[in-house]
């Protein structure tokens, strides 16, 4: 993979550096600012230098104010997020991995049609489906229950597609035939041969499903009527609506200001951030596998 | 590639029974997924179409709901807002993502890995978190780029969030959270171009710009098209961004800024599920048209079926 480097002009190098520096500033400054904002009081955020560090005490204060909002609602929301996200994740893995496997490596009537529908549905943005889903849930009286969030989250055609791509390009059918000749049942072939090979794609499907569910706003916003059922994303919306900063009329009686909003945002994304940091390598490799499949 | 394909086709045609002697196993493996596909993909879609074509007493009214929502005074602006946003968002996405990917490619490999990760990281804040962050960040009173905002003559958050600025504001937010992922994909696509081709072009005297314009960009066109179509489909569905900004705008931004919001208003403010369903079907058709375009035109999914 070595490249012979042509000597480049100083101007080209300079242009490269300037563009990259601007891009780094654009992508990183908001994150750094968010981290620093939690260490300051609201007054300090307005008056002090934007990139100054406040004090650890301010973080504790912001947390007290945040926690005081509806008696620890922030923790309830995070718990709900975890419940919905992991519940859906479990169902997604159980349904999509075998489906992708079957689409890639077995024959059955309707296989091609199922594949085409999966691709179509996968590319269709889910937001337009939220109201129809609500109406459907309403018709079967499931709206307002945790199932109205977990079940739609569990329908994840992109996961089936990823699994299908993975199995059809990485696992030769001959390998499965050999196992069958050795006397394995179809279930054993899947469990003993295919599954151990599928670890990378299971991680990938899990990653996308987790992040998508955790960050989803519209569906739980529509489905769930009660603050005690909200996931963190919808809870953040509540905080914003209740903040005296943006809403002078309804915002009395709490101290949800900039540091509290920044801290709430940060607390809410911590799980995704952790998943991001740990899965970076697998993720990039997986994406590149997808990108270089030609 | 050719030989691989040939064996695969042989395997499929000649040795079908060897591939799956039982035949029924496939059905068992896909059954769970098919159940979900029916319950949360197919059925809601059919139900929405039925609601869109009927009235509250379950009588078929044809396209009545569509013409009724179409003449709503909020319908035109909502789709106009989205249209304007899409033009700005897609243009900046295409130009900047391709430019950044090309600049990252083939230069200082280690630095480029770090940079790609830094660009990708804001993706963790997708959704409400990013909007909330930008709402606080873009308040000129507290903003680290306050000097810039004031330079434009905006001294309050209300001036930054003025209705006319929203398409640009949403573009900035969407680019901040989404561009990094696309840069990773484009970088991967650029990696798939054999080095020999680039080397040959260089020996023939092609400049970096010529290589980019005549070789690299044409060879990743499929991926650019894929990105544009997905970004287009997602862009028509804006909900959380205008919803939050409207919440924080002291009534300056209508809560029916985007079509999805308008649909939400129909359902939950007016209790008009049929009108809401008609609007959802409009958006579904837009999304489905995009999906069909990707699948059938770009040939992106020509994998083993041909």
XYZ file of C-alpha atoms in Angstrom:
600
model
C 0.000 0.000 0.000
C 2.928 2.383 -0.254
C 2.500 5.506 -2.253
C 5.239 7.403 -3.983
C 4.803 10.923 -2.789
C 5.147 13.620 -5.353
C 6.765 16.745 -4.059
C 3.911 19.140 -3.424
C 4.020 22.862 -3.422
C 4.067 24.741 -0.161
C 0.813 26.449 -1.087
C -0.983 23.113 -1.503
C 0.280 21.932 1.874
C -0.814 25.159 3.500
C -4.272 24.929 1.934
C -4.580 21.334 3.199
C -3.656 22.395 6.707
C -6.026 25.361 6.749
C -9.023 23.369 5.499
C -8.358 20.551 7.958
C -7.879 22.984 10.842
C -11.202 24.636 10.033
C -12.908 21.237 9.847
C -11.418 20.161 13.186
C -12.570 23.429 14.761
C -16.073 22.999 13.365
C -16.445 19.413 14.539
C -14.640 19.692 17.879
C -15.321 23.147 19.302
C -18.974 22.416 20.162
C -17.976 19.234 22.018
C -15.226 20.958 23.995
C -17.512 23.882 24.760
C -20.215 21.516 25.979
C -17.780 19.824 28.351
C -16.597 23.162 29.736
C -20.116 24.583 30.051
C -20.973 22.016 32.703
C -18.161 23.298 34.926
C -19.504 26.836 35.084
C -22.444 28.670 36.523
C -24.904 30.227 34.118
C -23.405 33.635 34.855
C -19.906 32.380 34.149
C -21.011 30.914 30.831
C -22.257 34.321 29.761
C -19.460 36.458 31.218
C -16.283 34.372 31.225
C -14.120 33.352 28.335
C -15.977 30.598 26.415
C -13.076 28.186 26.818
C -12.295 28.762 30.460
C -12.701 26.048 33.074
C -15.072 26.806 35.923
C -14.900 24.573 38.980
C -15.781 20.979 39.843
C -18.201 22.415 42.429
C -20.297 23.885 39.622
C -20.763 20.406 38.144
C -22.141 19.215 41.475
C -24.450 22.226 41.680
C -25.718 21.678 38.149
C -26.367 18.038 38.978
C -28.338 19.004 42.111
C -30.516 21.368 40.079
C -30.955 18.796 37.341
C -31.775 16.050 39.810
C -34.304 18.297 41.558
C -36.301 18.558 38.337
C -39.432 16.443 38.903
C -37.711 14.525 41.719
C -34.963 12.781 39.815
C -36.796 12.491 36.517
C -33.439 12.443 34.729
C -32.609 9.047 36.241
C -36.057 7.680 35.373
C -35.595 8.807 31.775
C -32.178 7.194 31.531
C -33.555 3.961 32.989
C -36.381 4.030 30.444
C -33.939 4.655 27.608
C -31.915 1.647 28.712
C -35.004 -0.540 28.995
C -36.356 0.381 25.550
C -32.980 0.274 23.848
C -31.795 -3.044 25.245
C -35.218 -4.652 24.993
C -35.393 -3.788 21.320
C -31.764 -4.759 20.801
C -32.390 -8.280 22.115
C -35.401 -8.810 19.855
C -33.569 -7.299 16.875
C -30.645 -9.691 17.198
C -32.855 -12.730 17.670
C -34.916 -11.930 14.566
C -32.482 -10.291 12.149
C -29.389 -12.501 12.400
C -31.188 -15.747 11.421
C -33.132 -13.866 8.745
C -30.000 -12.435 7.129
C -28.397 -15.860 7.313
C -31.352 -17.551 5.636
C -31.536 -14.899 2.906
C -27.845 -15.347 2.135
C -27.355 -19.073 2.437
C -30.589 -20.968 2.042
C -33.146 -21.271 -0.705
C -36.849 -20.838 -0.243
C -39.718 -19.550 -2.303
C -40.196 -15.819 -1.856
C -36.572 -15.250 -0.891
C -35.903 -12.761 -3.656
C -39.107 -10.856 -2.937
C -38.311 -10.670 0.770
C -34.864 -9.334 -0.084
C -36.267 -6.609 -2.339
C -38.857 -5.546 0.233
C -36.157 -5.445 2.907
C -34.013 -3.147 0.783
C -36.931 -0.852 0.026
C -38.024 -0.653 3.645
C -34.452 -0.177 4.810
C -34.028 2.912 2.678
C -37.376 4.350 3.636
C -36.928 6.882 6.411
C -38.765 5.782 9.515
C -40.124 9.189 10.526
C -42.961 9.045 8.000
C -44.052 5.743 9.551
C -44.384 7.114 13.080
C -47.962 8.382 12.823
C -49.238 5.308 10.949
C -47.556 3.206 13.642
C -49.240 5.247 16.341
C -52.617 4.774 14.677
C -51.985 1.042 14.423
C -50.913 0.817 18.066
C -53.957 2.843 19.013
C -56.185 0.430 17.111
C -54.844 -2.537 19.107
C -54.734 -0.520 22.365
C -50.982 -0.809 22.814
C -50.260 2.939 22.587
C -48.863 4.338 25.808
C -47.327 1.003 26.818
C -43.639 0.218 26.649
C -44.389 -2.228 23.828
C -45.451 0.638 21.565
C -41.800 1.736 21.636
C -39.891 -1.531 22.002
C -41.671 -3.446 19.234
C -41.292 -0.823 16.458
C -37.643 -0.337 17.505
C -37.150 -4.085 17.074
C -38.139 -3.985 13.420
C -34.735 -3.312 11.906
C -34.449 -4.190 8.193
C -31.012 -2.553 7.964
C -29.746 -5.221 10.371
C -31.125 -7.968 8.152
C -29.460 -6.378 5.143
C -26.097 -6.084 6.918
C -26.276 -9.696 8.042
C -27.254 -10.801 4.554
C -24.279 -8.948 3.023
C -21.944 -10.374 5.616
C -23.003 -13.992 5.243
C -23.142 -13.911 1.469
C -19.647 -12.464 1.127
C -17.830 -14.117 4.027
C -19.259 -17.588 4.515
C -19.039 -20.005 1.583
C -22.044 -22.270 1.067
C -19.676 -25.247 0.751
C -18.755 -24.888 4.392
C -22.393 -25.356 5.361
C -22.803 -28.277 2.958
C -19.862 -30.004 4.590
C -21.480 -29.631 7.989
C -24.730 -31.052 6.615
C -22.945 -34.035 5.147
C -21.396 -34.596 8.571
C -24.929 -34.936 9.891
C -25.722 -31.512 11.315
C -29.327 -30.416 11.346
C -30.175 -27.017 9.864
C -30.360 -25.548 13.340
C -26.972 -27.020 14.244
C -25.448 -25.643 11.033
C -26.657 -22.199 11.991
C -25.677 -22.407 15.619
C -22.363 -24.260 15.359
C -21.004 -23.059 12.019
C -22.618 -19.779 11.050
C -23.043 -18.075 14.430
C -19.402 -18.277 15.570
C -18.386 -16.700 12.253
C -20.986 -13.971 12.621
C -19.554 -12.157 15.649
C -18.405 -9.053 13.717
C -21.768 -8.569 12.047
C -23.648 -9.148 15.310
C -21.559 -6.348 16.817
C -22.287 -4.105 13.856
C -26.037 -4.713 13.879
C -26.043 -4.219 17.642
C -24.184 -0.932 17.305
C -26.508 0.610 14.726
C -29.627 -0.605 16.475
C -28.421 0.673 19.832
C -27.457 4.135 18.590
C -30.591 4.499 16.470
C -32.897 3.508 19.319
C -31.129 5.528 21.963
C -31.274 8.693 19.849
C -34.811 8.204 18.570
C -37.122 11.022 19.535
C -40.204 11.099 17.325
C -41.579 7.626 18.042
C -41.541 7.712 21.883
C -42.610 11.364 21.743
C -45.764 10.331 19.918
C -46.412 7.013 21.652
C -45.890 7.799 25.325
C -48.170 10.185 27.216
C -46.478 10.294 30.596
C -43.209 11.872 31.734
C -42.434 8.831 33.919
C -42.339 6.730 30.723
C -40.161 9.060 28.652
C -36.753 8.017 27.403
C -33.919 10.513 27.873
C -34.341 12.125 24.462
C -37.950 13.089 25.097
C -36.973 14.085 28.624
C -34.460 16.571 27.218
C -37.296 18.133 25.258
C -39.215 18.485 28.523
C -36.251 20.141 30.198
C -35.960 22.622 27.362
C -39.663 23.433 27.540
C -39.430 23.933 31.303
C -36.294 26.050 31.312
C -36.753 29.688 32.343
C -34.075 30.387 29.754
C -36.414 29.714 26.855
C -39.833 29.828 28.398
C -40.476 32.603 30.874
C -44.063 31.617 31.641
C -43.764 27.930 32.481
C -40.224 28.039 33.733
C -40.688 29.266 37.261
C -39.750 27.080 40.166
C -36.778 25.253 38.707
C -33.184 26.064 38.012
C -32.762 24.516 34.583
C -30.323 26.920 32.989
C -27.460 26.487 30.517
C -25.148 24.382 32.734
C -28.024 22.065 33.662
C -29.048 21.658 30.009
C -25.436 21.031 28.998
C -25.022 18.470 31.778
C -28.290 16.750 30.869
C -27.188 16.546 27.250
C -23.858 15.094 28.279
C -25.344 12.550 30.685
C -27.793 11.481 27.992
C -25.170 10.796 25.360
C -22.622 9.097 27.614
C -23.838 5.566 26.752
C -23.625 6.286 23.027
C -20.223 7.878 23.470
C -18.940 4.788 25.310
C -20.291 2.510 22.586
C -18.701 4.779 19.955
C -15.283 4.702 21.567
C -15.257 0.957 22.066
C -16.622 -0.046 18.701
C -14.680 2.400 16.577
C -12.378 -0.178 15.047
C -15.024 -2.759 14.329
C -17.242 -0.041 13.012
C -14.810 1.461 10.565
C -13.789 -1.988 9.392
C -17.449 -2.890 8.893
C -18.238 0.299 7.048
C -15.213 -0.154 4.842
C -16.239 -3.722 4.143
C -19.537 -2.314 2.993
C -17.861 0.385 0.975
C -15.407 -1.870 -0.804
C -17.688 -4.703 -1.708
C -17.478 -3.991 -5.460
C -14.734 -11.925 -9.494
C -15.971 -13.658 -12.633
C -14.952 -17.086 -11.468
C -16.410 -16.468 -8.069
C -19.682 -15.487 -9.674
C -19.671 -18.514 -11.913
C -19.225 -20.918 -9.031
C -21.879 -19.134 -7.079
C -24.343 -19.480 -9.918
C -23.407 -23.108 -10.370
C -23.986 -23.666 -6.715
C -27.341 -22.037 -6.963
C -28.592 -23.691 -10.138
C -26.948 -27.068 -10.108
C -26.598 -27.738 -6.450
C -29.705 -26.198 -5.031
C -30.475 -29.246 -2.954
C -26.921 -29.343 -1.628
C -27.324 -25.780 -0.452
C -30.393 -26.496 1.580
C -31.599 -30.058 1.683
C -34.488 -29.399 4.027
C -36.035 -26.405 2.297
C -38.271 -25.506 5.181
C -35.418 -24.288 7.389
C -35.238 -20.992 5.507
C -38.809 -20.194 6.476
C -38.136 -20.903 10.126
C -35.095 -18.627 10.157
C -36.876 -15.684 8.548
C -40.185 -16.171 10.368
C -39.452 -13.812 13.278
C -38.299 -11.057 10.984
C -41.218 -11.523 8.597
C -43.595 -11.186 11.527
C -42.064 -7.822 12.427
C -41.958 -6.776 8.783
C -45.677 -7.405 8.519
C -46.638 -5.911 11.865
C -44.459 -2.795 11.824
C -43.753 -2.258 8.128
C -46.487 -3.553 5.877
C -49.600 -3.330 8.059
C -49.095 0.254 9.304
C -48.446 1.327 5.718
C -51.665 -0.300 4.521
C -53.535 1.152 7.474
C -52.187 4.633 6.713
C -53.221 4.338 3.070
C -56.699 3.201 4.114
C -57.043 6.094 6.603
C -55.811 8.560 3.994
C -58.495 7.384 1.582
C -61.367 7.301 4.085
C -63.070 9.643 6.544
C -63.687 9.454 10.272
C -66.818 7.336 9.699
C -64.806 4.759 7.732
C -66.322 5.808 4.407
C -64.106 5.796 1.350
C -63.563 9.375 0.183
C -60.950 8.879 -2.534
C -58.329 11.604 -2.654
C -60.452 13.973 -0.565
C -58.002 14.038 2.339
C -55.136 14.733 -0.008
C -56.820 17.711 -1.680
C -57.989 18.996 1.710
C -54.511 18.929 3.236
C -53.077 20.281 0.027
C -55.177 23.436 0.279
C -54.242 23.943 3.956
C -52.415 27.278 4.235
C -49.613 25.497 6.148
C -49.043 22.819 3.503
C -47.204 24.980 0.960
C -44.840 26.650 3.443
C -44.014 23.330 5.139
C -42.923 21.708 1.886
C -41.209 24.927 0.795
C -39.194 25.016 4.026
C -38.134 21.428 3.501
C -37.316 22.081 -0.156
C -35.108 25.032 0.674
C -33.394 23.095 3.445
C -32.744 20.166 1.101
C -31.120 22.353 -1.558
C -28.702 23.899 0.944
C -28.088 20.685 2.880
C -27.511 18.415 -0.135
C -25.259 20.892 -1.920
C -23.063 21.450 1.114
C -23.053 17.757 1.994
C -21.957 16.704 -1.472
C -19.286 19.356 -1.961
C -17.784 19.302 1.518
C -17.900 15.554 2.139
C -16.297 14.727 -1.205
C -13.726 17.485 -0.751
C -12.799 16.450 2.789
C -12.646 12.750 1.858
C -10.371 13.474 -1.102
C -8.140 15.661 1.044
C -7.913 13.024 3.759
C -7.198 10.261 1.299
C -3.616 9.381 0.579
C -2.106 11.929 2.919
C -0.553 11.367 6.325
C -2.378 8.135 6.984
C -2.145 8.194 10.756
C -3.346 11.776 11.072
C -6.163 10.975 8.687
C -7.427 8.124 10.882
C -7.568 10.464 13.871
C -9.241 13.211 11.855
C -11.884 10.843 10.520
C -12.668 9.767 14.056
C -12.909 13.368 15.281
C -15.298 14.211 12.442
C -17.318 11.115 13.201
C -17.634 11.681 16.958
C -20.402 14.356 16.940
C -22.629 11.612 15.511
C -23.023 10.466 19.121
C -25.036 13.636 19.739
C -27.541 13.044 16.945
C -31.135 13.999 17.630
C -32.315 16.150 20.512
C -28.845 16.464 22.023
C -27.384 18.214 18.974
C -30.274 20.663 18.687
C -30.093 21.457 22.377
C -26.353 21.969 22.152
C -26.670 24.334 19.206
C -29.521 26.248 20.845
C -27.262 27.094 23.789
C -24.159 27.408 21.673
C -25.690 29.855 19.216
C -27.038 32.252 21.815
C -24.829 35.284 21.101
C -24.747 36.068 24.819
C -22.896 32.848 25.660
C -21.520 31.626 22.368
C -17.832 30.950 21.740
C -18.499 32.279 18.244
C -20.419 35.259 19.579
C -18.064 37.628 17.747
C -18.988 35.933 14.483
C -22.729 36.074 15.154
C -22.519 39.692 16.226
C -20.524 40.344 13.091
C -23.602 39.277 11.150
C -25.595 41.735 13.240
C -27.349 39.112 15.383
C -27.336 40.037 19.048
C -29.999 37.748 20.479
C -30.891 34.074 20.080
C -34.161 35.143 18.462
C -32.176 36.900 15.738
C -30.001 33.834 15.166
C -33.069 31.591 15.014
C -35.024 33.938 12.754
C -37.323 31.955 10.437
C -35.235 32.783 7.384
C -32.103 31.307 8.962
C -33.555 27.918 9.814
C -32.606 26.016 6.631
C -28.975 27.058 7.151
C -29.105 26.377 10.877
C -30.495 22.873 10.329
C -27.855 22.277 7.672
C -25.128 23.163 10.160
C -26.609 20.795 12.759
C -27.151 17.971 10.267
C -23.665 18.410 8.833
C -22.110 18.446 12.275
C -23.727 15.174 13.326
C -23.896 13.376 9.972
C -21.024 14.359 7.717
C -18.393 12.368 9.612
C -20.130 9.075 8.917
C -20.318 9.855 5.216
C -16.652 10.879 5.154
C -15.810 7.429 6.536
C -17.891 5.793 3.800
C -16.403 7.954 1.008
C -12.918 7.323 2.314
C -13.595 3.609 2.114
C -14.874 3.992 -1.429
C -11.756 5.949 -2.412
C -9.631 3.194 -0.871
C -11.220 0.685 -3.209
C -9.726 2.443 -6.246
C -6.563 0.484 -7.141
C -3.376 2.424 -6.459
C -2.007 1.420 -9.868
C -4.627 3.486 -11.659
C -3.730 6.601 -9.686
C -0.042 5.893 -10.129
C -0.429 5.482 -13.881
C -2.301 8.760 -14.088
C 0.454 10.478 -12.132
C 3.141 9.106 -14.407
C 1.128 10.391 -17.353
C 1.419 13.810 -15.765
C -2.055 14.287 -14.299
C -2.282 16.856 -11.509
C -3.971 16.131 -8.175
C -6.993 18.100 -9.336
C -7.202 16.206 -12.630
C -6.928 12.873 -10.827
C -9.709 13.885 -8.476
C -12.020 15.159 -11.203
C -11.374 12.551 -13.890
C -10.653 9.377 -11.913
C -11.552 9.460 -8.240
C -14.903 11.261 -8.336
C -16.245 9.324 -11.355
C -15.266 6.067 -9.656
C -17.190 6.829 -6.475
C -20.234 8.354 -8.201
C -22.402 5.446 -7.104
C -21.629 6.223 -3.476
C -22.223 9.925 -3.905
C -25.609 9.138 -5.456
C -26.379 6.779 -2.577
C -25.479 9.470 -0.032
C -27.562 12.112 -1.796
C -30.631 9.951 -2.076
C -30.504 8.802 1.548
C -29.858 12.352 2.743
C -32.739 13.579 0.590
C -35.130 10.994 1.992
C -34.069 11.751 5.573
C -34.227 15.506 4.988
C -37.885 15.412 3.989
C -38.636 13.899 7.410
C -37.339 16.661 9.684
C -39.186 16.681 12.963
C -37.069 17.022 16.072
C -34.998 20.002 14.887
C -37.877 22.359 13.999
C -39.879 21.059 16.962
C -37.217 22.059 19.480
C -36.307 25.313 17.783
C -39.957 26.268 17.635
C -40.261 25.477 21.328
C -37.409 27.864 22.085
C -38.463 30.626 19.694
C -41.099 32.398 21.802
C -43.738 31.625 19.191
C -41.781 33.058 16.288
C -41.408 29.722 14.491
C -44.663 27.918 13.715
C -45.024 24.414 15.143
C -45.932 23.201 11.661
C -42.653 24.188 10.044
C -42.022 20.773 8.471
C -44.486 18.327 6.868
C -43.984 15.791 9.662
C -44.822 18.446 12.237
C -47.894 19.421 10.264
C -48.969 15.794 10.216
C -48.440 15.666 13.982
C -50.588 18.793 14.375
C -53.367 17.202 12.357
C -53.349 14.080 14.496
C -52.904 15.495 17.983
C -54.156 19.082 17.853
C -57.093 18.640 15.501
C -57.759 14.935 16.094
C -57.891 14.555 12.322
C -56.235 11.166 11.829
C -57.334 10.935 8.211
C -55.660 14.211 7.288
C -52.559 13.202 9.271
C -52.476 9.886 7.428
C -52.747 11.671 4.064
C -49.700 13.784 4.930
C -47.794 10.703 6.107
C -48.631 8.963 2.845
C -47.274 11.979 0.907
C -44.001 11.583 2.791
C -44.005 7.802 2.418
C -44.380 8.144 -1.338
C -41.454 10.573 -1.393
C -39.355 8.170 0.681
C -40.388 5.132 -1.307
C -39.610 6.884 -4.587
C -36.109 7.589 -3.291
C -35.663 4.025 -2.114
C -36.824 2.651 -5.451
C -34.452 5.006 -7.249
C -31.516 3.686 -5.230
C -32.398 0.042 -5.608
C -33.284 -0.003 -9.276
C -31.288 2.811 -10.847
C -27.884 2.995 -9.173
C -27.470 -0.778 -9.197
C -26.064 -0.514 -5.710
C -27.637 -3.746 -4.620
C -26.727 -5.819 -7.669
C -25.023 -8.383 -5.600
C -25.927 -11.887 -6.449
C -29.219 -11.483 -8.237
C -28.785 -10.793 -11.885
